[in-house]
CSV table of C-alpha atoms in Angstrom, one decimal:
chain,number,residue,atom,x,y,z
A,27,UNK,CA,0.2,0.0,0.6
A,28,UNK,CA,2.6,2.1,0.9
A,29,UNK,CA,4.6,1.6,-2.7
A,30,UNK,CA,1.9,2.3,-4.1
A,31,UNK,CA,1.1,5.2,-3.3
A,32,UNK,CA,4.9,6.3,-3.7
A,33,UNK,CA,4.6,5.3,-6.8
A,34,UNK,CA,1.5,7.2,-7.4
A,35,UNK,CA,3.1,10.8,-5.8
A,36,UNK,CA,6.0,10.0,-8.0
A,37,UNK,CA,3.8,10.3,-11.1
A,38,UNK,CA,1.8,13.3,-10.4
A,39,UNK,CA,5.1,14.9,-9.7
A,40,UNK,CA,6.2,13.8,-13.1
A,41,UNK,CA,2.9,14.6,-14.9
A,42,UNK,CA,3.0,18.3,-13.2
A,43,UNK,CA,7.2,18.6,-14.4
A,44,UNK,CA,5.9,17.4,-18.3
A,45,UNK,CA,2.8,19.9,-18.5
A,46,UNK,CA,5.6,22.5,-17.5
A,47,UNK,CA,7.6,21.3,-20.1
A,48,UNK,CA,4.3,21.3,-22.5
A,49,UNK,CA,2.4,24.5,-21.7
A,50,UNK,CA,5.2,27.0,-22.7
A,51,UNK,CA,6.7,25.2,-25.7
A,52,UNK,CA,2.6,25.1,-27.1
A,53,UNK,CA,2.6,28.9,-27.1
A,54,UNK,CA,-0.2,29.0,-23.9
A,55,UNK,CA,2.1,31.0,-21.6
A,56,UNK,CA,5.1,33.1,-22.5
A,57,UNK,CA,7.9,31.7,-22.0
A,58,UNK,CA,10.1,34.9,-21.4
A,59,UNK,CA,8.0,35.1,-17.9
A,60,UNK,CA,7.7,31.2,-18.1
A,61,UNK,CA,10.2,29.0,-19.3
A,62,UNK,CA,10.0,25.2,-19.9
A,63,UNK,CA,11.2,23.0,-17.2
A,64,UNK,CA,14.5,21.8,-18.9
A,65,UNK,CA,15.3,25.2,-18.7
A,66,UNK,CA,14.7,25.8,-15.3
A,67,UNK,CA,16.6,22.4,-14.4
A,68,UNK,CA,19.3,23.5,-16.4
A,69,UNK,CA,19.4,27.0,-13.7
A,70,UNK,CA,18.9,24.8,-11.2
A,71,UNK,CA,22.1,22.8,-12.3
A,72,UNK,CA,23.9,26.0,-12.5
A,73,UNK,CA,22.8,27.3,-9.6
A,74,UNK,CA,24.1,24.0,-7.7
A,75,UNK,CA,27.6,24.6,-9.1
A,76,UNK,CA,27.9,28.2,-7.8
A,77,UNK,CA,29.5,29.3,-4.2
A,78,UNK,CA,27.5,31.9,-3.9
A,79,UNK,CA,24.3,30.0,-4.1
A,80,UNK,CA,25.4,28.0,-1.3
A,81,UNK,CA,26.1,31.0,1.2
A,82,UNK,CA,22.5,32.6,0.4
A,83,UNK,CA,21.7,29.1,0.9
A,84,UNK,CA,23.5,28.9,4.2
A,85,UNK,CA,22.2,32.8,5.4
A,86,UNK,CA,18.9,31.4,4.6
A,87,UNK,CA,19.1,28.5,7.0
A,88,UNK,CA,21.1,30.3,9.6
A,89,UNK,CA,17.8,32.8,9.9
A,90,UNK,CA,15.7,30.2,10.0
A,91,UNK,CA,17.0,27.8,12.6
A,92,UNK,CA,18.5,31.7,14.7
A,93,UNK,CA,14.6,32.9,14.1
A,94,UNK,CA,13.0,29.8,15.3
A,95,UNK,CA,15.2,28.7,18.2
A,96,UNK,CA,14.8,31.7,19.2
A,97,UNK,CA,10.9,32.2,19.2
A,98,UNK,CA,9.9,28.0,20.1
A,99,UNK,CA,12.2,28.8,23.5
A,100,UNK,CA,10.7,32.1,24.2
A,101,UNK,CA,7.4,30.5,23.1
A,102,UNK,CA,7.6,27.8,25.7
A,103,UNK,CA,9.1,29.8,28.3
A,104,UNK,CA,6.4,32.4,28.3
A,105,UNK,CA,3.7,30.1,27.5
A,106,UNK,CA,4.3,28.1,31.0
A,107,UNK,CA,5.0,31.3,33.0
A,108,UNK,CA,1.4,32.4,32.1
A,109,UNK,CA,-0.3,29.4,32.6
A,110,UNK,CA,0.8,28.4,35.8
A,111,UNK,CA,1.1,32.1,37.9
A,112,UNK,CA,-2.0,32.8,38.8
A,113,UNK,CA,-4.4,35.4,37.3
A,114,UNK,CA,-0.9,36.0,34.4
A,115,UNK,CA,-3.1,34.0,31.6
A,116,UNK,CA,-6.0,36.8,32.0
A,117,UNK,CA,-3.7,39.6,32.7
A,118,UNK,CA,-2.0,38.9,29.3
A,119,UNK,CA,-5.2,37.2,27.2
A,120,UNK,CA,-5.9,40.4,25.5
A,121,UNK,CA,-3.2,41.8,24.7
A,122,UNK,CA,-1.6,38.3,23.3
A,123,UNK,CA,-4.8,38.4,21.3
A,124,UNK,CA,-4.2,41.9,19.7
A,125,UNK,CA,-0.3,41.7,19.2
A,126,UNK,CA,-0.8,37.4,17.5
A,127,UNK,CA,-2.8,38.8,14.1
A,128,UNK,CA,-0.3,41.7,13.6
A,129,UNK,CA,1.8,40.4,10.4
A,130,UNK,CA,5.2,40.0,10.5
A,131,UNK,CA,5.7,41.9,7.1
A,132,UNK,CA,3.9,44.6,9.0
A,133,UNK,CA,6.9,45.3,11.3
A,134,UNK,CA,9.3,45.0,8.0
A,135,UNK,CA,10.1,49.3,8.0
A,136,UNK,CA,10.6,48.9,12.4
A,137,UNK,CA,12.9,46.0,11.3
A,138,UNK,CA,14.6,48.6,8.6
A,139,UNK,CA,15.0,51.2,11.2
A,140,UNK,CA,16.4,48.9,13.7
A,141,UNK,CA,18.8,46.9,12.4
A,142,UNK,CA,19.2,47.5,8.9
A,143,UNK,CA,19.7,45.1,6.3
A,144,UNK,CA,21.8,42.5,8.8
A,145,UNK,CA,20.8,39.1,10.0
A,146,UNK,CA,18.9,40.7,12.9
A,147,UNK,CA,16.6,41.9,10.9
A,148,UNK,CA,15.7,38.6,9.8
A,149,UNK,CA,15.7,37.1,13.1
A,150,UNK,CA,13.3,40.2,14.3
A,151,UNK,CA,10.8,38.9,11.9
A,152,UNK,CA,11.0,35.4,11.6
A,153,UNK,CA,10.7,35.4,15.6
A,154,UNK,CA,7.9,37.1,15.5
A,155,UNK,CA,5.7,35.4,13.2
A,156,UNK,CA,7.2,32.2,15.3
A,157,UNK,CA,6.8,33.1,18.8
A,158,UNK,CA,3.0,32.7,18.6
A,159,UNK,CA,2.4,29.7,16.8
A,160,UNK,CA,4.8,28.0,19.9
A,161,UNK,CA,3.0,30.3,22.4
A,162,UNK,CA,-0.5,30.0,21.6
A,163,UNK,CA,-0.6,26.4,21.4
A,164,UNK,CA,1.6,25.7,25.0
A,165,UNK,CA,-1.8,27.8,26.3
A,166,UNK,CA,-3.7,25.6,25.3
A,167,UNK,CA,-1.3,22.1,25.8
A,168,UNK,CA,-0.7,23.8,29.4
A,169,UNK,CA,-4.9,23.3,29.6
A,170,UNK,CA,-4.9,20.5,28.5
A,171,UNK,CA,-3.7,18.7,32.1
A,172,UNK,CA,-6.0,15.2,33.4
A,173,UNK,CA,-7.1,16.7,36.6
A,174,UNK,CA,-6.7,12.9,38.0
A,175,UNK,CA,-3.0,13.1,37.2
A,176,UNK,CA,-2.8,16.7,38.2
A,177,UNK,CA,-3.7,15.2,42.0
A,178,UNK,CA,-2.1,11.8,41.3
A,179,UNK,CA,1.1,13.8,41.8
A,180,UNK,CA,0.2,16.4,44.1
A,181,UNK,CA,-0.8,13.2,46.7
A,182,UNK,CA,2.8,11.5,45.7
A,183,UNK,CA,4.2,14.6,46.9
A,184,UNK,CA,5.5,16.2,43.9
A,185,UNK,CA,6.1,19.9,44.0
A,186,UNK,CA,5.9,22.6,41.4
A,187,UNK,CA,8.9,22.5,39.4
A,188,UNK,CA,8.3,18.5,39.4
A,189,UNK,CA,4.9,18.8,38.4
A,190,UNK,CA,5.5,21.3,35.5
A,191,UNK,CA,8.5,18.8,34.4
A,192,UNK,CA,6.3,15.1,34.7
A,193,UNK,CA,3.1,16.4,34.2
A,194,UNK,CA,2.3,19.4,32.5
A,195,UNK,CA,5.4,19.3,29.7
A,196,UNK,CA,4.4,15.9,28.0
A,197,UNK,CA,1.0,16.9,28.4
A,198,UNK,CA,1.9,20.2,26.4
A,199,UNK,CA,4.3,18.3,24.3
A,200,UNK,CA,2.1,16.9,21.7
A,201,UNK,CA,0.6,20.6,21.5
A,202,UNK,CA,4.1,22.2,21.5
A,203,UNK,CA,5.1,19.9,18.6
A,204,UNK,CA,2.5,20.9,16.3
A,205,UNK,CA,3.1,25.0,17.2
A,206,UNK,CA,6.8,23.9,16.8
A,207,UNK,CA,5.6,22.3,12.9
A,208,UNK,CA,3.9,25.8,12.0
A,209,UNK,CA,6.4,27.6,13.5
A,210,UNK,CA,8.7,26.1,11.1
A,211,UNK,CA,6.8,26.5,8.1
A,212,UNK,CA,6.3,30.4,8.7
A,213,UNK,CA,9.8,30.9,10.2
A,214,UNK,CA,10.9,30.0,6.2
A,215,UNK,CA,8.2,31.7,4.5
A,216,UNK,CA,9.3,34.7,7.1
A,217,UNK,CA,13.3,34.7,6.2
A,218,UNK,CA,12.4,34.7,2.3
A,219,UNK,CA,10.2,37.5,2.4
A,220,UNK,CA,12.5,39.5,5.4
A,221,UNK,CA,16.0,38.7,2.3
A,222,UNK,CA,13.1,39.3,-0.2
A,223,UNK,CA,11.9,42.8,0.9
A,224,UNK,CA,14.3,44.5,3.2
A,225,UNK,CA,17.9,42.2,0.9
A,226,UNK,CA,19.4,40.6,3.8
A,227,UNK,CA,21.3,38.0,2.2
A,228,UNK,CA,19.8,35.0,1.5
A,229,UNK,CA,18.0,33.0,-0.8
A,230,UNK,CA,15.1,35.7,-1.0
A,231,UNK,CA,17.7,38.4,-1.8
A,232,UNK,CA,18.8,36.3,-4.7
A,233,UNK,CA,15.6,35.8,-6.4
A,234,UNK,CA,15.6,39.6,-6.3
A,235,UNK,CA,18.5,39.4,-8.0
A,236,UNK,CA,18.0,37.7,-10.3
A,237,UNK,CA,14.1,39.3,-10.8
A,238,UNK,CA,15.7,42.6,-12.0
A,239,UNK,CA,18.2,40.9,-14.0
A,240,UNK,CA,16.3,39.2,-16.7
A,241,UNK,CA,17.3,35.8,-15.3
A,242,UNK,CA,13.9,34.0,-15.4
A,243,UNK,CA,15.0,30.5,-15.3
A,244,UNK,CA,17.3,31.3,-12.3
A,245,UNK,CA,14.2,33.2,-10.5
A,246,UNK,CA,12.7,30.0,-10.7
A,247,UNK,CA,14.9,27.3,-9.6
A,248,UNK,CA,16.2,29.0,-6.7
A,249,UNK,CA,12.0,29.5,-6.1
A,250,UNK,CA,12.0,25.3,-6.7
A,251,UNK,CA,14.9,25.4,-4.2
A,252,UNK,CA,12.8,27.3,-1.1
A,253,UNK,CA,9.8,25.1,-2.2
A,254,UNK,CA,12.1,21.7,-1.8
A,255,UNK,CA,13.1,24.0,1.9
A,256,UNK,CA,9.8,23.7,2.8
A,257,UNK,CA,9.0,20.6,2.1
A,258,UNK,CA,12.5,19.1,4.1
A,259,UNK,CA,11.4,20.9,7.0
A,260,UNK,CA,8.2,19.8,6.8
A,261,UNK,CA,9.2,16.1,6.8
A,262,UNK,CA,12.1,16.6,9.2
A,263,UNK,CA,9.5,18.1,11.9
A,264,UNK,CA,7.3,15.6,11.7
A,265,UNK,CA,9.7,12.7,12.6
A,266,UNK,CA,10.5,14.7,15.7
A,267,UNK,CA,7.5,14.5,16.3
A,268,UNK,CA,7.3,11.4,15.9
A,269,UNK,CA,9.6,10.0,17.8
A,270,UNK,CA,9.4,12.4,20.6
A,271,UNK,CA,5.7,11.1,20.5
A,272,UNK,CA,6.2,8.0,20.4
A,273,UNK,CA,3.5,7.3,23.8
A,274,UNK,CA,1.2,9.6,22.5
A,275,UNK,CA,-2.3,8.2,21.1
A,276,UNK,CA,-2.2,10.4,17.9
A,277,UNK,CA,0.9,8.3,17.4
A,278,UNK,CA,1.1,4.6,18.8
A,279,UNK,CA,-2.6,4.0,17.3
A,280,UNK,CA,-5.1,2.0,18.7
A,281,UNK,CA,-3.8,-0.6,20.9
A,282,UNK,CA,-5.2,-4.5,21.4
A,283,UNK,CA,-5.1,-6.0,24.9
B,2,UNK,CA,-3.6,5.7,63.4
B,3,UNK,CA,-6.3,8.1,61.1
B,4,UNK,CA,-8.7,10.5,62.9
B,5,UNK,CA,-11.0,12.2,61.2
B,6,UNK,CA,-12.5,15.1,64.1
B,7,UNK,CA,-15.7,16.4,62.9
B,8,UNK,CA,-15.1,16.8,59.1
B,9,UNK,CA,-16.9,19.3,57.3
B,10,UNK,CA,-16.8,20.4,53.4
B,11,UNK,CA,-18.5,23.1,51.5
B,12,UNK,CA,-18.1,23.9,47.7
B,13,UNK,CA,-18.8,27.2,46.7
B,14,UNK,CA,-18.9,28.3,43.6
B,15,UNK,CA,-20.8,30.5,41.1
B,16,UNK,CA,-23.4,31.8,43.4
B,17,UNK,CA,-24.1,28.1,44.5
B,18,UNK,CA,-23.4,26.8,47.2
B,19,UNK,CA,-22.9,22.6,48.2
B,20,UNK,CA,-22.5,21.0,51.6
B,21,UNK,CA,-20.9,17.9,50.0
B,22,UNK,CA,-19.3,16.1,53.7
B,23,UNK,CA,-21.5,17.4,57.1
B,24,UNK,CA,-20.4,16.1,60.1
B,25,UNK,CA,-17.9,13.0,59.6
B,26,UNK,CA,-16.3,11.4,63.0
B,27,UNK,CA,-14.1,8.0,62.8
B,28,UNK,CA,-10.7,6.9,63.4
B,29,UNK,CA,-9.0,4.0,61.8
B,30,UNK,CA,-6.8,1.9,63.6
B,31,UNK,CA,-3.2,1.1,62.5
B,32,UNK,CA,-3.3,-2.1,60.5
B,33,UNK,CA,-7.0,-2.2,59.6
B,34,UNK,CA,-9.0,-2.5,57.0
B,35,UNK,CA,-11.5,0.0,56.8
B,36,UNK,CA,-13.8,-0.1,54.1
B,37,UNK,CA,-16.3,3.1,53.2
B,38,UNK,CA,-19.5,2.3,51.7
B,39,UNK,CA,-22.2,4.8,50.9
B,40,UNK,CA,-25.3,5.5,48.1
B,41,UNK,CA,-23.9,7.2,44.9
B,42,UNK,CA,-23.3,11.1,44.9
B,43,UNK,CA,-22.6,10.6,48.8
B,44,UNK,CA,-19.7,12.5,48.9
B,45,UNK,CA,-17.7,9.8,49.3
B,46,UNK,CA,-14.6,10.8,47.2
B,47,UNK,CA,-14.8,14.7,49.0
B,48,UNK,CA,-14.5,12.9,52.0
B,49,UNK,CA,-11.3,10.8,50.4
B,50,UNK,CA,-9.8,13.9,49.1
B,51,UNK,CA,-9.9,15.5,52.6
B,52,UNK,CA,-8.7,12.9,54.4
B,53,UNK,CA,-5.6,12.2,51.8
B,54,UNK,CA,-4.8,16.3,52.1
B,55,UNK,CA,-5.8,17.0,48.7
B,56,UNK,CA,-8.8,18.8,49.5
B,57,UNK,CA,-8.7,21.4,52.6
B,58,UNK,CA,-12.0,20.7,55.2
B,59,UNK,CA,-14.1,23.9,55.6
B,60,UNK,CA,-13.9,23.1,59.0
B,61,UNK,CA,-13.0,19.8,61.2
B,62,UNK,CA,-9.5,17.9,60.9
B,63,UNK,CA,-8.0,14.7,60.2
B,64,UNK,CA,-5.2,13.5,62.0
B,65,UNK,CA,-2.7,11.3,60.7
B,66,UNK,CA,-0.5,9.4,64.1
B,67,UNK,CA,-1.0,12.6,65.7
B,68,UNK,CA,0.4,15.0,62.9
B,69,UNK,CA,-2.8,17.3,61.3
B,70,UNK,CA,-3.0,16.9,57.7
B,71,UNK,CA,-3.0,20.2,55.9
B,72,UNK,CA,-1.3,18.7,52.6
B,73,UNK,CA,-1.1,15.7,51.2
B,74,UNK,CA,1.3,13.6,53.8
B,75,UNK,CA,4.0,11.5,52.8
B,76,UNK,CA,3.0,8.5,54.7
B,77,UNK,CA,0.2,8.6,52.7
B,78,UNK,CA,-0.8,6.7,48.9
B,79,UNK,CA,-3.7,7.3,46.7
B,80,UNK,CA,-4.8,4.7,44.3
B,81,UNK,CA,-7.5,6.3,42.2
B,82,UNK,CA,-10.4,4.7,40.5
B,83,UNK,CA,-9.1,6.2,37.3
B,84,UNK,CA,-6.0,4.5,36.8
B,85,UNK,CA,-6.0,5.3,33.1
B,86,UNK,CA,-5.8,8.4,34.1
B,87,UNK,CA,-3.8,8.1,37.1
B,88,UNK,CA,-0.7,6.6,35.4
B,89,UNK,CA,1.5,8.8,33.0
B,90,UNK,CA,1.1,7.7,29.4
B,91,UNK,CA,4.6,8.9,28.6
B,92,UNK,CA,6.1,6.9,31.3
B,93,UNK,CA,7.0,3.4,31.2
B,94,UNK,CA,5.8,1.0,33.9
B,95,UNK,CA,8.7,1.2,36.2
B,96,UNK,CA,9.2,4.6,35.9
B,97,UNK,CA,5.5,5.4,36.3
B,98,UNK,CA,6.3,3.4,40.4
B,99,UNK,CA,9.9,5.1,40.2
B,100,UNK,CA,8.5,8.5,40.3
B,101,UNK,CA,7.3,9.1,43.9
B,102,UNK,CA,10.2,7.6,45.3
B,103,UNK,CA,12.1,10.1,43.4
B,104,UNK,CA,10.4,13.1,45.6
B,105,UNK,CA,11.6,11.2,48.7
B,106,UNK,CA,15.2,11.8,47.4
B,107,UNK,CA,16.1,7.7,47.7
B,108,UNK,CA,18.9,6.2,46.4
B,109,UNK,CA,19.0,5.1,43.6
B,110,UNK,CA,19.9,1.1,44.8
B,111,UNK,CA,16.8,1.1,46.7
B,112,UNK,CA,14.3,3.1,44.4
B,113,UNK,CA,14.7,-0.1,42.2
B,114,UNK,CA,14.3,-2.4,45.0
B,115,UNK,CA,11.5,-1.2,45.7
B,116,UNK,CA,10.1,-0.9,42.6
B,117,UNK,CA,10.6,-4.4,41.5
B,118,UNK,CA,9.4,-5.9,45.0
B,119,UNK,CA,5.8,-3.5,44.6
B,120,UNK,CA,5.6,-5.2,40.7
B,121,UNK,CA,6.5,-8.4,42.2
B,122,UNK,CA,4.0,-8.5,44.6
B,123,UNK,CA,2.0,-7.2,41.8
B,124,UNK,CA,2.7,-10.0,39.5
B,125,UNK,CA,3.4,-7.5,37.2
B,126,UNK,CA,7.4,-8.3,37.5
B,127,UNK,CA,8.2,-8.3,34.2
B,128,UNK,CA,5.8,-5.6,32.7
B,129,UNK,CA,8.6,-2.6,33.7
B,130,UNK,CA,9.5,-2.0,30.6
B,131,UNK,CA,5.9,-2.2,29.0
B,132,UNK,CA,3.7,1.8,28.8
B,133,UNK,CA,0.6,1.4,30.5
B,134,UNK,CA,-1.7,1.7,28.1
B,135,UNK,CA,-0.3,-1.8,26.4
B,136,UNK,CA,-1.5,-3.9,29.2
B,137,UNK,CA,-5.4,-4.4,30.0
B,138,UNK,CA,-7.4,-2.4,32.7
B,139,UNK,CA,-6.7,-4.7,35.6
B,140,UNK,CA,-3.0,-4.4,35.1
B,141,UNK,CA,-3.1,-0.8,34.9
B,142,UNK,CA,-4.8,-0.7,38.1
B,143,UNK,CA,-2.6,-3.4,39.6
B,144,UNK,CA,0.6,-1.5,37.9
B,145,UNK,CA,-1.2,1.9,39.9
B,146,UNK,CA,-1.4,-0.3,43.3
B,147,UNK,CA,2.4,-1.3,43.1
B,148,UNK,CA,2.8,2.4,42.7
B,149,UNK,CA,1.4,3.4,46.3
B,150,UNK,CA,3.0,-0.1,47.8
B,151,UNK,CA,6.8,1.0,46.5
B,152,UNK,CA,5.9,5.1,48.5
B,153,UNK,CA,5.9,2.9,51.5
B,154,UNK,CA,2.6,4.5,52.9
B,155,UNK,CA,1.5,3.7,56.7
B,156,UNK,CA,-2.1,4.6,55.5
B,157,UNK,CA,-3.1,3.6,51.9
B,158,UNK,CA,-6.4,4.9,50.3
B,159,UNK,CA,-8.6,3.2,47.8
B,160,UNK,CA,-10.9,5.1,45.9
B,161,UNK,CA,-13.2,3.3,44.2
B,162,UNK,CA,-10.2,1.3,42.8
B,163,UNK,CA,-12.4,-1.5,40.9
B,164,UNK,CA,-15.3,0.1,39.9
B,165,UNK,CA,-14.0,0.6,36.3
B,166,UNK,CA,-13.0,-3.4,35.9
B,167,UNK,CA,-15.0,-6.1,35.0
B,168,UNK,CA,-16.5,-8.4,37.7
B,169,UNK,CA,-13.5,-11.2,37.6
B,170,UNK,CA,-10.7,-8.9,37.4
B,171,UNK,CA,-12.4,-7.1,40.0
B,172,UNK,CA,-12.3,-10.7,42.5
B,173,UNK,CA,-8.7,-10.9,41.3
B,174,UNK,CA,-8.1,-7.7,42.4
B,175,UNK,CA,-9.9,-7.7,45.6
B,176,UNK,CA,-7.9,-11.0,46.7
B,177,UNK,CA,-5.0,-8.6,46.1
B,178,UNK,CA,-5.5,-6.1,48.2
B,179,UNK,CA,-6.5,-8.7,51.2
B,180,UNK,CA,-2.9,-10.3,50.0
B,181,UNK,CA,-1.2,-6.9,50.4
B,182,UNK,CA,-2.8,-6.5,53.9
B,183,UNK,CA,-2.1,-9.8,55.5
B,184,UNK,CA,1.6,-9.3,54.4
B,185,UNK,CA,2.3,-5.8,54.7
B,186,UNK,CA,0.3,-4.6,57.8
B,187,UNK,CA,-0.4,-1.5,55.4
B,188,UNK,CA,-3.7,0.7,57.0
B,189,UNK,CA,-6.4,0.6,54.1
B,190,UNK,CA,-9.3,2.9,53.8
B,191,UNK,CA,-10.8,1.6,51.1
B,192,UNK,CA,-14.3,3.7,49.5
B,193,UNK,CA,-16.6,1.6,47.3
B,194,UNK,CA,-20.3,1.7,46.6
B,195,UNK,CA,-20.1,-1.9,45.9
B,196,UNK,CA,-22.0,-3.4,49.4
B,197,UNK,CA,-20.5,-6.8,48.6
B,198,UNK,CA,-17.2,-6.1,47.9
B,199,UNK,CA,-17.0,-3.4,51.0
B,200,UNK,CA,-18.3,-7.1,53.5
B,201,UNK,CA,-15.6,-9.2,51.6
B,202,UNK,CA,-12.5,-6.8,52.2
B,203,UNK,CA,-13.5,-4.9,55.1
B,204,UNK,CA,-12.4,-5.7,58.9
B,205,UNK,CA,-14.9,-3.1,59.5
B,206,UNK,CA,-17.3,-1.2,57.3
B,207,UNK,CA,-19.0,2.5,57.6
B,208,UNK,CA,-22.1,3.1,55.7
B,209,UNK,CA,-22.7,6.8,54.9
B,210,UNK,CA,-26.0,8.6,54.7
B,211,UNK,CA,-26.8,10.6,51.8
B,212,UNK,CA,-24.8,13.9,51.0
B,213,UNK,CA,-24.7,15.7,53.1
B,214,UNK,CA,-23.0,13.3,54.7
B,215,UNK,CA,-22.8,11.8,57.9
B,216,UNK,CA,-21.8,8.1,59.1
B,217,UNK,CA,-24.7,6.4,59.6
B,218,UNK,CA,-23.7,3.1,61.1
B,219,UNK,CA,-20.5,1.5,61.6
B,220,UNK,CA,-20.0,-2.7,61.4
B,221,UNK,CA,-17.6,-5.1,62.6
B,222,UNK,CA,-17.2,-7.5,60.1
B,223,UNK,CA,-16.3,-10.6,61.8
B,224,UNK,CA,-15.7,-12.5,58.9
B,225,UNK,CA,-12.2,-15.6,59.4
B,226,UNK,CA,-9.9,-13.5,58.6
B,227,UNK,CA,-8.5,-16.1,55.7
B,228,UNK,CA,-11.0,-15.0,53.2
B,229,UNK,CA,-11.5,-15.8,49.5
B,230,UNK,CA,-14.3,-16.1,47.1
B,231,UNK,CA,-15.7,-19.1,46.9
B,232,UNK,CA,-16.5,-19.9,50.5
B,233,UNK,CA,-16.4,-16.2,52.4
B,234,UNK,CA,-19.3,-15.3,49.9
B,235,UNK,CA,-21.7,-18.4,50.6
B,236,UNK,CA,-20.9,-18.0,54.4
B,237,UNK,CA,-24.1,-17.3,55.8
B,238,UNK,CA,-22.7,-14.6,58.5
B,239,UNK,CA,-21.6,-12.9,54.9
B,240,UNK,CA,-25.1,-12.7,54.0
B,241,UNK,CA,-26.3,-11.2,56.9
B,242,UNK,CA,-24.0,-8.5,57.1
B,243,UNK,CA,-24.4,-8.1,53.4
B,244,UNK,CA,-28.0,-7.8,54.2
B,245,UNK,CA,-27.8,-5.3,57.5
B,246,UNK,CA,-25.3,-3.0,54.9
B,247,UNK,CA,-27.6,-3.4,52.3
B,248,UNK,CA,-30.9,-1.9,54.4
B,249,UNK,CA,-28.6,0.8,55.4
B,250,UNK,CA,-27.5,1.4,52.1
B,251,UNK,CA,-31.4,1.3,51.0
B,252,UNK,CA,-32.5,3.1,53.9
B,253,UNK,CA,-29.3,6.2,53.8
B,254,UNK,CA,-31.2,6.6,49.9
B,255,UNK,CA,-34.6,7.4,51.2
B,256,UNK,CA,-32.5,10.3,53.2
B,257,UNK,CA,-34.3,8.3,56.2
């Protein structure tokens, strides 16, 4: 079953590439704006042999990873503190609901003002966008603590920190993992956006250069690379999730006893 | 060992005042196995949580070995009805049993010995590496009992522990509790709504009234120490006692 699924997926991909080749060749779209797949593939090959491409890729991944790491740690710590300290959730709820919907891209002028085209600009935007994804999930996750589990922990003398570590954190972990997966995707979007708009070094900036210098196949090749990155990030976070949550119902499935 | 004096508990919240426990006074001697039985919804769980220090009583006091209980005391272990939620699914069986011992700051060697011994006594010596959700309901409740045993409590509180398992498993678990009680000399306070279970297990049965709860009657169970499912349950004295408790519970339900 899994094998045939993979085969179907590969076939779908091949059809898509063939369409990408055929549509411009048949003159259905302008070849200057939408080059056929083989020219994009050629451009991709040239990119892969260019060291400037690899350093741009490294820059993008650095911004992504650092921004995500900052957002995840800040989101987890803030979420746990807000949930554990009495009344803090009520006090912060309206502020969170106000700040969360602000699109990160609206902060681009602020980022430029503060940090120019440095990495820190990217980190600000990536961090801001990814932080809320994690924080919201942690806040939901902590609410999910089973009262019986909590009472069990209390009755066996587990103190505040021990209960956070052994009850609250494992309960929230599935939510945290979802938050991290969402945050990882958002972080990539924002990293590329920041580079594209601000001109911070990275794949986004390279796409902008390709566009302005009319290197259309190269531009598409770079877009394909960002897509592949997104795919790999998603596969990676899912793998981490499955490992960390092997005990959870969503992963273990129903066990027959 | 355990003294409950004038225990009174009122829940207040959202404009509603519920008197769950009115006035409870009873004591449990060291090494005794006492069953609390009463009509459903009579505040048994509230009572047990007050005794275990999980809930603060509105008035009255609970003393364990002379010391007032104002939080979960280290000398008490709790076995909950909802074993599936009381055991942590993210820990293996051995880790579940060991976790409370870590809080007691026992050495690793001592912890291992206690975990192995407790799992052995409930007949799950080879399940330490499994996850709780890989076990049947009856086995999960055995793990919860092992966790309580390893904690080495003076008093074991059991809150309708077998209400959620099937009849055959329940009979086995009842015999397990009797055996552990005899072997280890722990003081046990066992809450149940099952009249037969109360008489079969207990040395003494306290019949509670409907909520707001008071003690209606105390009965000494003068059955032989050695009990088994087959003979004890057909013993004429067992029938008398269960009839007596049954009448009391029925009367409690009618509120007389």
